[in-house]
mmCIF file of C-alpha atoms in Angstrom:
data_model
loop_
_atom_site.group_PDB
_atom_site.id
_atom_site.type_symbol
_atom_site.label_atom_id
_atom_site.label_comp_id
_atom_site.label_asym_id
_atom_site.label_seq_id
_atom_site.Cartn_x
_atom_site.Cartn_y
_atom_site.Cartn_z
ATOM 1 C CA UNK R 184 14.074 124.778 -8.920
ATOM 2 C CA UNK R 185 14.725 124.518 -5.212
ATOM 3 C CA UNK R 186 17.532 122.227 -6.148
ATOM 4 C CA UNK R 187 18.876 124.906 -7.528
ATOM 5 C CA UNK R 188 18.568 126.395 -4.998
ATOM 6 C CA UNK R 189 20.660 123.945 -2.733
ATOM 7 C CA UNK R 190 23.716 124.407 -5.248
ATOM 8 C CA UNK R 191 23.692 128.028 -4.953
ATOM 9 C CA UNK R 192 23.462 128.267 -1.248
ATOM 10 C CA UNK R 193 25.816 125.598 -1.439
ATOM 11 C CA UNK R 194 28.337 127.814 -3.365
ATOM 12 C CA UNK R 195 27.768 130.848 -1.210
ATOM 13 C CA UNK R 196 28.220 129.478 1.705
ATOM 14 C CA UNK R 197 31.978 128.426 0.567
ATOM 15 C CA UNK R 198 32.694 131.727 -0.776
ATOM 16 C CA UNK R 199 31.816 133.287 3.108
ATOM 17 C CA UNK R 200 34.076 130.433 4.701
ATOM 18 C CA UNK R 201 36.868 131.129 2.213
ATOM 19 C CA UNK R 202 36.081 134.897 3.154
ATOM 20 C CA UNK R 203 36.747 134.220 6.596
ATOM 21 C CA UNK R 204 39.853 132.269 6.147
ATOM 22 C CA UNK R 205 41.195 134.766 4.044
ATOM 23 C CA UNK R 206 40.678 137.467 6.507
ATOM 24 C CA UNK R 207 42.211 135.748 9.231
ATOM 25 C CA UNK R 208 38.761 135.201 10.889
ATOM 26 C CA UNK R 209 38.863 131.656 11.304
ATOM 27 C CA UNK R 210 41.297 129.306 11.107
ATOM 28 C CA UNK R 211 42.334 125.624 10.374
ATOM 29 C CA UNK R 212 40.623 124.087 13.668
ATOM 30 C CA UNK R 213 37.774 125.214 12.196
ATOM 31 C CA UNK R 214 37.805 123.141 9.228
ATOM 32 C CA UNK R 215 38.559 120.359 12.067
ATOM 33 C CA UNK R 216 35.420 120.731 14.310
ATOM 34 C CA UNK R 217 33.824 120.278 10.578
ATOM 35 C CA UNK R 218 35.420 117.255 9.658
ATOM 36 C CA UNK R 219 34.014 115.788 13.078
ATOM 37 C CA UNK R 220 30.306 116.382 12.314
ATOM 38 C CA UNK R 221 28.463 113.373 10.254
ATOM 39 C CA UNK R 222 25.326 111.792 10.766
ATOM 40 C CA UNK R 223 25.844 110.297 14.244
ATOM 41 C CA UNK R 224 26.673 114.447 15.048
ATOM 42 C CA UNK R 225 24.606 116.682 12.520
ATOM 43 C CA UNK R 226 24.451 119.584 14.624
ATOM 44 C CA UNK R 227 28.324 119.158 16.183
ATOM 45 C CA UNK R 228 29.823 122.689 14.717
ATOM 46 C CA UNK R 229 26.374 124.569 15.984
ATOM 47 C CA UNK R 230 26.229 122.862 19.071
ATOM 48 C CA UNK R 231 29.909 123.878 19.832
ATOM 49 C CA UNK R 232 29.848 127.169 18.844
ATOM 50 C CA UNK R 233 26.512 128.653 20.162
ATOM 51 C CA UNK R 234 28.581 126.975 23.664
ATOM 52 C CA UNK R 235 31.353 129.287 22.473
ATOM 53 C CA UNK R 236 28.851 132.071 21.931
ATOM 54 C CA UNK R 237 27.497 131.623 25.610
ATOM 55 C CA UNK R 238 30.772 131.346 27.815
ATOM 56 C CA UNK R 239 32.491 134.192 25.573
ATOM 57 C CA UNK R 240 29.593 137.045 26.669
ATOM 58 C CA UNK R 241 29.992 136.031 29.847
ATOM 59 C CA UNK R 242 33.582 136.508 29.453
ATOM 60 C CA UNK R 243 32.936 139.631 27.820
ATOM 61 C CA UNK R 244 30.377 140.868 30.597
ATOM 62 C CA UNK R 245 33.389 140.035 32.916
ATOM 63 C CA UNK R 246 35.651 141.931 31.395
ATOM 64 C CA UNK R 247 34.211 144.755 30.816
ATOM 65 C CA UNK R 248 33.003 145.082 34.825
ATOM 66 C CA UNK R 249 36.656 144.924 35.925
ATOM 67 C CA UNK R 250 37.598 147.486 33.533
ATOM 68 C CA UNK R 251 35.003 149.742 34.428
ATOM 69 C CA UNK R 252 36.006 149.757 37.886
ATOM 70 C CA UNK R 253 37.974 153.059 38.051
ATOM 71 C CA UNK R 254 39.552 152.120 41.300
ATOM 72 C CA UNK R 255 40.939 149.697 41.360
ATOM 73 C CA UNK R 256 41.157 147.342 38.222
ATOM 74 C CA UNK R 257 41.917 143.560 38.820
ATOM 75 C CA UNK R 258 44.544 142.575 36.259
ATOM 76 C CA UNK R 259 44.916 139.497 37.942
ATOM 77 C CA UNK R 260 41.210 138.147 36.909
ATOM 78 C CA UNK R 261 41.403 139.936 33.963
ATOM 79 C CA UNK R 262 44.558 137.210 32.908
ATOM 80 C CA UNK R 263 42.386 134.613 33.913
ATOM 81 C CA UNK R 264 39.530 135.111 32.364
ATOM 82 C CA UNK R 265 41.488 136.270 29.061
ATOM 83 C CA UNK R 266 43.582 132.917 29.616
ATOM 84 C CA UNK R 267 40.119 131.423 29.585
ATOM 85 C CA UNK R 268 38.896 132.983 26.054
ATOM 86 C CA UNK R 269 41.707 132.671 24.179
ATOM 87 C CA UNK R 270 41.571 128.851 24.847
ATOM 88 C CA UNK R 271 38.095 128.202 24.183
ATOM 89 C CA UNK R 272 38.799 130.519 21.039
ATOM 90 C CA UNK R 273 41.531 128.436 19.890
ATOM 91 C CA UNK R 274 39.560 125.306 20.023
ATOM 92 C CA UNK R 275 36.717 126.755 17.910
ATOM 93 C CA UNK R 276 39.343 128.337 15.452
ATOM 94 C CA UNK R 277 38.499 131.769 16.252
ATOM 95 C CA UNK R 278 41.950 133.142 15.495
ATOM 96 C CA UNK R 279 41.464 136.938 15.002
ATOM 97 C CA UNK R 280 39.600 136.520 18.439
ATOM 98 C CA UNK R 281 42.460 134.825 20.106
ATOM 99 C CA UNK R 282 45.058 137.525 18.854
ATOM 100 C CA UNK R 283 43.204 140.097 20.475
ATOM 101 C CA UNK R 284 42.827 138.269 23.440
ATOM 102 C CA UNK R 285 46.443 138.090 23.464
ATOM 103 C CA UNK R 286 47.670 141.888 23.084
ATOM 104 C CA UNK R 287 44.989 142.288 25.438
ATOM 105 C CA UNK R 288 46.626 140.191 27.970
ATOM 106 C CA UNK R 289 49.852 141.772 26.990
ATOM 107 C CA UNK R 290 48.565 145.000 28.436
ATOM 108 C CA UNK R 291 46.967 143.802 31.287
ATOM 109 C CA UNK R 292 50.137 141.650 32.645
ATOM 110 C CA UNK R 293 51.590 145.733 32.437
ATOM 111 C CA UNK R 294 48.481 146.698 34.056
ATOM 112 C CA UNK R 295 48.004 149.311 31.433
ATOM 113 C CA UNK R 296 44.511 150.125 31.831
ATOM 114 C CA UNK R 297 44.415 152.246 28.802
ATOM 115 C CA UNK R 298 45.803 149.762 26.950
ATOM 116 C CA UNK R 299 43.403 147.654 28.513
ATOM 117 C CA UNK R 300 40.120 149.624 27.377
ATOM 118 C CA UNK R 301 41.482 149.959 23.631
ATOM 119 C CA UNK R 302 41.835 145.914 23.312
ATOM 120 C CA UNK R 303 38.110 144.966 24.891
ATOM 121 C CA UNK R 304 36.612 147.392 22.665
ATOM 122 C CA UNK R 305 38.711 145.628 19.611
ATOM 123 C CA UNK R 306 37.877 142.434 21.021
ATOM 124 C CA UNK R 307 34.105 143.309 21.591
ATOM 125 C CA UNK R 308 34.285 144.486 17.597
ATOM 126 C CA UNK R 309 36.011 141.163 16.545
ATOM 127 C CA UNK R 310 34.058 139.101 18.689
ATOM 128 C CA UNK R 311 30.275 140.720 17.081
ATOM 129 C CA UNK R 312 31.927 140.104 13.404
ATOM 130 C CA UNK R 313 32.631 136.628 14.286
ATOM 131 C CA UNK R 314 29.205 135.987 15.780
ATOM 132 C CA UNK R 315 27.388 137.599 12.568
ATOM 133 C CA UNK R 316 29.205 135.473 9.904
ATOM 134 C CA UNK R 317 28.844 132.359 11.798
ATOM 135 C CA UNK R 318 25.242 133.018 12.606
ATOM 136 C CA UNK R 319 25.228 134.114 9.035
ATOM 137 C CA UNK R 320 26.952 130.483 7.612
ATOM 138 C CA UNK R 321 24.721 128.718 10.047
ATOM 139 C CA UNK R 322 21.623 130.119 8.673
ATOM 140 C CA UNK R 323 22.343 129.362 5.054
ATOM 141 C CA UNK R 324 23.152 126.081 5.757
ATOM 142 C CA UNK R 325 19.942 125.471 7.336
ATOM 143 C CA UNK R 326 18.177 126.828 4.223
ATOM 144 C CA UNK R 327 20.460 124.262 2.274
ATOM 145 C CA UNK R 328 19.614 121.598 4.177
ATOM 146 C CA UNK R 329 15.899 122.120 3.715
ATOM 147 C CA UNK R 330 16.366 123.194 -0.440
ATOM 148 C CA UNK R 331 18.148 119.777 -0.810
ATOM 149 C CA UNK R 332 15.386 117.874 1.069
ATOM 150 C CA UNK R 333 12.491 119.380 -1.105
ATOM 151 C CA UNK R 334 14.808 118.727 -4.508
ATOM 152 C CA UNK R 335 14.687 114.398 -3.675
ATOM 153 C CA UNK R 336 10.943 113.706 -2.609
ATOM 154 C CA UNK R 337 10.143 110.550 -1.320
ATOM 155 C CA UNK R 338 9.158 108.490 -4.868
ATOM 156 C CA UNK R 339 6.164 106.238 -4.213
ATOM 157 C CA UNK R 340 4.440 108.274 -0.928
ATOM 158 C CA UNK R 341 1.986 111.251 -2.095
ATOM 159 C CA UNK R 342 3.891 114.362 -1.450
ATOM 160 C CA UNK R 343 2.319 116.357 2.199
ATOM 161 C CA UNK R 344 2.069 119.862 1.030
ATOM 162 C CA UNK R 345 2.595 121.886 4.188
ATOM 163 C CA UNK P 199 32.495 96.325 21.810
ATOM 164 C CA UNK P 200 31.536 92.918 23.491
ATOM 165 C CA UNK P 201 32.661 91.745 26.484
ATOM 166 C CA UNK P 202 32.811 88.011 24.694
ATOM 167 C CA UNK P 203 35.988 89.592 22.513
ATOM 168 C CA UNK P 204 39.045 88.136 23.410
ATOM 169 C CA UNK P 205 41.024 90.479 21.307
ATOM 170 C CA UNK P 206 42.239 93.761 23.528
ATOM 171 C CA UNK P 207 42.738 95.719 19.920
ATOM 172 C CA UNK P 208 39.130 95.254 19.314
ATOM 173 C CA UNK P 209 38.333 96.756 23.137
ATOM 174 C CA UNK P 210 37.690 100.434 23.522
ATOM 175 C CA UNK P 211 39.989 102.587 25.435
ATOM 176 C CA UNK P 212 37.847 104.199 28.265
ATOM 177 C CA UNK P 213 39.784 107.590 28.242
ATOM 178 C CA UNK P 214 38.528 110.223 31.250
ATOM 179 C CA UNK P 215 38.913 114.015 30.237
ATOM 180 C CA UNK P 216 39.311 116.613 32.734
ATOM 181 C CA UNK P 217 39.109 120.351 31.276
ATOM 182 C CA UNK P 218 37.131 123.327 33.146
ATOM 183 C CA UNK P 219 35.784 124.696 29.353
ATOM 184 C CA UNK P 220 32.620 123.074 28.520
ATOM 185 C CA UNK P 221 33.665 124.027 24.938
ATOM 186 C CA UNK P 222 36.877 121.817 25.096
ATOM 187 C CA UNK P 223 34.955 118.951 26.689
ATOM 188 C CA UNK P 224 32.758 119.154 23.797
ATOM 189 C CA UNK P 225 35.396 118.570 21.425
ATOM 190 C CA UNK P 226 37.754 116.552 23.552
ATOM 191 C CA UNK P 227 34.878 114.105 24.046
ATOM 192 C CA UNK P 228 33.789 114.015 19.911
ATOM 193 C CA UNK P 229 37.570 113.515 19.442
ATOM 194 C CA UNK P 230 37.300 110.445 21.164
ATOM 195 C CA UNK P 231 34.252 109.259 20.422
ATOM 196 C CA UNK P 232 35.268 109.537 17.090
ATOM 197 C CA UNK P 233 38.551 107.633 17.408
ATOM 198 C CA UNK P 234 36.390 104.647 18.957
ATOM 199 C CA UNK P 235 36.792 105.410 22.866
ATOM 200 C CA UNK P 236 34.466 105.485 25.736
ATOM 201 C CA UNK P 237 34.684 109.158 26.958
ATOM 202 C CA UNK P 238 34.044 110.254 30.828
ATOM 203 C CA UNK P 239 34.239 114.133 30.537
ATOM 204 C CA UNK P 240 34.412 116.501 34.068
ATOM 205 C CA UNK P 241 35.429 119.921 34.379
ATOM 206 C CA UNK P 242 37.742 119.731 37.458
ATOM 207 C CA UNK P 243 40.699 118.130 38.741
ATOM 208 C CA UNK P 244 38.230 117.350 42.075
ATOM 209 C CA UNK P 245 35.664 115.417 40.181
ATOM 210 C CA UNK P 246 38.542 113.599 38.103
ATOM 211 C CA UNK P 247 39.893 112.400 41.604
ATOM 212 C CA UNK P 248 36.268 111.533 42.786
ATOM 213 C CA UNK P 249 35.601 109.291 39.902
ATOM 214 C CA UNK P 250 38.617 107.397 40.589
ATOM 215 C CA UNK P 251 38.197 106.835 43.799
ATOM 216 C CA UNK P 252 40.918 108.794 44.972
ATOM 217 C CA UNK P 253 39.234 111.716 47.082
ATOM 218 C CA UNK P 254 39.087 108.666 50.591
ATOM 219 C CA UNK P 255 35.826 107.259 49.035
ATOM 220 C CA UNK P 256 35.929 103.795 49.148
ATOM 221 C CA UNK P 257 35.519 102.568 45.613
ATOM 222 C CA UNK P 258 38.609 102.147 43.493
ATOM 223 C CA UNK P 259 36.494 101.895 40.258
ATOM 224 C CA UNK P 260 34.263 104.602 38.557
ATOM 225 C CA UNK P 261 30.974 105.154 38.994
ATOM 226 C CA UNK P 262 29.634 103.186 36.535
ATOM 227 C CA UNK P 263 32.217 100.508 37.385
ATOM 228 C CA UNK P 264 34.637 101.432 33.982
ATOM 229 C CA UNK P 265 38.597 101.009 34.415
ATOM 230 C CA UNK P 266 39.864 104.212 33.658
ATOM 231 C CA UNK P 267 43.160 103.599 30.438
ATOM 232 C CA UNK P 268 43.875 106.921 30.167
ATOM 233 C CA UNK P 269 43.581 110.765 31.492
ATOM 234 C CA UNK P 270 43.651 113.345 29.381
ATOM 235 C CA UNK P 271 43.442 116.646 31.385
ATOM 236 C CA UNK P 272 43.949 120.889 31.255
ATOM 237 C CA UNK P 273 46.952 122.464 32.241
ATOM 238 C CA UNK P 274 45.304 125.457 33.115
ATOM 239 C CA UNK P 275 42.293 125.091 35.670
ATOM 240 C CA UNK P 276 40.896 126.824 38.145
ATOM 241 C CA UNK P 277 41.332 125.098 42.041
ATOM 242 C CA UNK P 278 43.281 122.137 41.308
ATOM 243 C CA UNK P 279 45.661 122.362 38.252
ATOM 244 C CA UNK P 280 46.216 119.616 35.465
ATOM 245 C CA UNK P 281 49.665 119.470 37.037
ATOM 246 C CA UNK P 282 48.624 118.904 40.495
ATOM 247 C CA UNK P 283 46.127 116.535 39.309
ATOM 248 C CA UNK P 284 49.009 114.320 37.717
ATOM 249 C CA UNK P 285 50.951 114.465 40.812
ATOM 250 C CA UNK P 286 47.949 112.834 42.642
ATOM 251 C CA UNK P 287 47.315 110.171 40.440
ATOM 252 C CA UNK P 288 51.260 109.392 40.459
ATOM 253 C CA UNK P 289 51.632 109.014 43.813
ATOM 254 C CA UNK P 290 48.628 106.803 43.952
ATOM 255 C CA UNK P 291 49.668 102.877 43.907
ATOM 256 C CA UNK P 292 46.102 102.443 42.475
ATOM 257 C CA UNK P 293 46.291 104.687 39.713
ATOM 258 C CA UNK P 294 49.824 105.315 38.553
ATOM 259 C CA UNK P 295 49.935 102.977 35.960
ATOM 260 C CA UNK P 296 47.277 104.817 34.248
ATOM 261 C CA UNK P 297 48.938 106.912 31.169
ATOM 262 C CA UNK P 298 48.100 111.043 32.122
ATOM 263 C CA UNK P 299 48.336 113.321 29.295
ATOM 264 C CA UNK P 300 48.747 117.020 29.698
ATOM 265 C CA UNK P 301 46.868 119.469 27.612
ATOM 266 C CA UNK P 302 47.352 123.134 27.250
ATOM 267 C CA UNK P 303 46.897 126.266 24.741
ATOM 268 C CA UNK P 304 50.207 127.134 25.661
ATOM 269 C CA UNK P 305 53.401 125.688 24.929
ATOM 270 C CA UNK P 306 55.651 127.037 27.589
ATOM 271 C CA UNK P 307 58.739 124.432 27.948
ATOM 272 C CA UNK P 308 59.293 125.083 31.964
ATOM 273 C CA UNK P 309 55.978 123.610 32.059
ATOM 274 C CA UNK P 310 56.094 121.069 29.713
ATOM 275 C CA UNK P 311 59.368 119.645 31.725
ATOM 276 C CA UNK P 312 57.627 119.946 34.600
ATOM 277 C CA UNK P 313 54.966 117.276 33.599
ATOM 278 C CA UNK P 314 57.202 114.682 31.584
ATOM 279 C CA UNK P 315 59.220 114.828 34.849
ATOM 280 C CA UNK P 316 56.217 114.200 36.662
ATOM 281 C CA UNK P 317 55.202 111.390 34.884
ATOM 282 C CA UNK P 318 53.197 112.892 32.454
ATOM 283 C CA UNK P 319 52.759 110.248 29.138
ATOM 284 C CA UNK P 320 52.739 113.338 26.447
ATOM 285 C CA UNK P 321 52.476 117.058 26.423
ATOM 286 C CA UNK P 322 49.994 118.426 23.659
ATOM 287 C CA UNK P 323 49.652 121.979 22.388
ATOM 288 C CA UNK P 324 45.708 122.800 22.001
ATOM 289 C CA UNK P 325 43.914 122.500 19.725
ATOM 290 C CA UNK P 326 44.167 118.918 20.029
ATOM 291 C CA UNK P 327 43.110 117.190 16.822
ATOM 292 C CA UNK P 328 42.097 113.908 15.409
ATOM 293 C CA UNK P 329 45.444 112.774 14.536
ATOM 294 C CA UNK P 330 46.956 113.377 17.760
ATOM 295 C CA UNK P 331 43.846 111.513 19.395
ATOM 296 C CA UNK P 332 44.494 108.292 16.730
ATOM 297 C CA UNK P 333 48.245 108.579 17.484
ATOM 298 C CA UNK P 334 47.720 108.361 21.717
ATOM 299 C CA UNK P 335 45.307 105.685 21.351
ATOM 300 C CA UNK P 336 47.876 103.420 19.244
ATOM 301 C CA UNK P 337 50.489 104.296 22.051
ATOM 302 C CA UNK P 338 47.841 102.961 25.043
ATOM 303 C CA UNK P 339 46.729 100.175 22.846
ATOM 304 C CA UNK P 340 50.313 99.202 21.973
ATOM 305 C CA UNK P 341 50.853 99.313 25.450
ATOM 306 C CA UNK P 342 48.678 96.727 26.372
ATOM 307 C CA UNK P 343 49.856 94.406 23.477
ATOM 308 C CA UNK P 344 53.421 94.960 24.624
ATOM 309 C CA UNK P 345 52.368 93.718 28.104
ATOM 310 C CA UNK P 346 50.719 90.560 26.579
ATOM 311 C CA UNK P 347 53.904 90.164 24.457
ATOM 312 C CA UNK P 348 56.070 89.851 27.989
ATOM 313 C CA UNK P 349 53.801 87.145 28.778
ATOM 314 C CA UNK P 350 51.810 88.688 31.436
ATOM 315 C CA UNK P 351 48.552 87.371 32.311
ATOM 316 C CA UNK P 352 46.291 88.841 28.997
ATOM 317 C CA UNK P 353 44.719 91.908 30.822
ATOM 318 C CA UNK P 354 41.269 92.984 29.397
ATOM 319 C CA UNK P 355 41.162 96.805 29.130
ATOM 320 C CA UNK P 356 38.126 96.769 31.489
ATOM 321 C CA UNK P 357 38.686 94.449 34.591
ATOM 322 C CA UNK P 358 35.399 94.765 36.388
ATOM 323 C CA UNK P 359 36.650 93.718 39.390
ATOM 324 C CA UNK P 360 36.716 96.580 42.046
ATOM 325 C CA UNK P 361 40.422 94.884 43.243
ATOM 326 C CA UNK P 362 42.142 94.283 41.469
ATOM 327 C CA UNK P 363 46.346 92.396 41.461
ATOM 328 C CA UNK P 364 46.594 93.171 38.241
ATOM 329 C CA UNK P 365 46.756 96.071 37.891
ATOM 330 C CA UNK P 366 49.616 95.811 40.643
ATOM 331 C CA UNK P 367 51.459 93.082 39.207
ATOM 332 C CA UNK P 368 52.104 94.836 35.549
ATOM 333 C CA UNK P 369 55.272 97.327 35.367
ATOM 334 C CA UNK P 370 54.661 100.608 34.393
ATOM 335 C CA UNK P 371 53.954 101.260 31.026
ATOM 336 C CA UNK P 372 56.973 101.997 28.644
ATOM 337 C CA UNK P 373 58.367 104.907 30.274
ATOM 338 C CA UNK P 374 61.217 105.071 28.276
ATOM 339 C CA UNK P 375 59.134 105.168 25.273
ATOM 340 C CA UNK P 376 56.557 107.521 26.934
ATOM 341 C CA UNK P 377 58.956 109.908 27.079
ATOM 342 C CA UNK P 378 60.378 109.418 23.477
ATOM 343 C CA UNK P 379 57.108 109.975 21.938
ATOM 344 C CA UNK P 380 56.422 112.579 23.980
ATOM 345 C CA UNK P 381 59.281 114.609 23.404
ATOM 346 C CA UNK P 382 58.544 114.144 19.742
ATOM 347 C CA UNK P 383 54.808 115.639 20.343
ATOM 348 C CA UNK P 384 55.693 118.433 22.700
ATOM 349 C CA UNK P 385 57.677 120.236 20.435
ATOM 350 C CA UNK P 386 55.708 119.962 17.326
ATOM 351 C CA UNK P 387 53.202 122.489 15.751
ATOM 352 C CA UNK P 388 54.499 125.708 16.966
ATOM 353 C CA UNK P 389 51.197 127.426 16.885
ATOM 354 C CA UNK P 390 50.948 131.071 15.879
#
């Protein structure tokens, strides 16, 4: 039954990546960061991302602080610590991410600060999507992990209930 | 790999990474592990130059006493840049030899000339991937095959000794075909 189990999850958890490809969400590196996980590095793509996840809300936080200074906004830093996301986006294959990043730059290299406002809140919306599927495709393959375990019991040792 | 291995293709390139994004190190340094290199990751040009001695400590070795065979570092850092860094390590008699390659998200070609004319071994676009990792790695190895080739005394890829004449004695590394290769990588994968 739980086998079962393991298929499904299996199978749903391909349809959300092929989701996500589809809409532009994530691209080809991110089938790359997969490719480098194996048994020496079981937890590579988690590891990397909840890194991601930590130096982009701080990058976020950033951004928004600079904004919300109404006199005087520092476009300069705001480059810099765009330059900064859309290369750590990039690496993880966050690609609708990195686009925003990049019109958001656009505007702040004018230093168009309403402009400026419009693209953090896009990127803040892109940026929560992005976290929720990947939480979401990190969760389920937990749960498949574990389902496929409990399918192929050890043979000869008493099964531990637990 | 063993130290008793007389065969440099069997050695491991020990390949130092210098990028101020603790999510490129990550990947930079799975890369290599992956590809069979010893990996040395720090997030500044500083602390590149401090591991190899070149910041008027004394030592000309790393810390943990590993020849360096090749740099891979960020364009784009904060402080020192990968640029800067590369001019450093050029104009060090010590450490020139050592093959630098450039990394950045962004493919702008006034920088990218800037670095070959530097020195620079190869310009890569980020996101670096496996195959470009594999491909540097035959370069540096082929390198040191070449050099055996020309009859130079067989160099191990780790010389333990902290001075070394080697290192001196040996030409620098294919720089016609540095650039070659590199010209051929800089201007692939338009990204976006």
């Amino acid at each position: 039954m739980l086998g079962f189990g393991a298929e499904r999850l299996r199978a749903y958890m391909n349809r959300l990546l092929a989701l996500l490809f589809h809409q532009g969400v994530l691209d080809e590196q991110f089938l790359q960061l997969q490719q480098l996980q194996d048994e020496s590095s079981p937890n590579f793509v988690s590891e990397v991302v909840n890194i991601y996840f930590h130096e982009s809300e701080k990058l976020l936080r950033n951004l928004r602080g600079l904004l919300l200074d109404r006199e005087f906004s520092d476009f300069k830093k705001m480059g810099s610590h765009l330059n900064q996301f859309m290369g750590s986006s990039s690496s993880i294959g966050a690609q609708r991410v990195r686009n925003v990043c990049v019109a958001f730059r656009a505007a702040s290299e004018q230093s168009n600060r309403a402009g400026c406002m419009r693209a953090l809140e896009l990127l803040e919306c892109e940026y929560c999507y992005l976290k929720n599927k990947l939480h979401e495709l990190f969760q389920i393959e937990q749960q498949r992990i574990l389902a496929a375990a409990v399918r192929y019991p050890p043979v000869q040792h008493p099964i531990n209930n637990p | 790999m063993g130290s008793d291995c007389s065969s440099v293709v069997a050695e491991e390139l020990h390949v130092l990474a210098v990028d101020d994004s603790l999510v490129d190190r990550k990947v930079i340094e799975r890369l290599l592990k992956i590809s069979s290199c010893k990996v040395t990751a720090v997030e500044s040009g500083r602390r590149a130059l401090q591991y190899l001695g070149l910041d008027g400590e004394k030592s000309s070795v790393g810390f943990d006493g590993l020849k360096v065979n090749l740099i891979m570092t960020d364009y784009s850092m904060p402080g020192m840049t990968g640029y800067e860094l590369l001019k450093k390590i050029k104009s060090s008699s010590n450490l020139r030899e050592i093959p630098v390659v450039i990394m950045s998200s962004e493919k702008v070609l006034a920088r990218i000339d800037r670095c070959l004319e530097e020195g620079a071994q190869e310009f890569l676009v980020k996101p670096v991937n496996l195959s470009d990792v594999k491909r540097l790695r035959d370069i540096i190895l082929q390198g040191y095959e070449n050099d055996e080739d020309k009859g130079y005394q067989k160099r191990k890829l780790q010389d333990l000794s902290p001075t070394s004449s080697l290192a001196r004695d040996l030409t620098p590394l294919k720089s016609a075909s540095a650039s070659a290769s590199a010209q051929q990588s800089c201007l692939k994968r338009p990204r976006l």
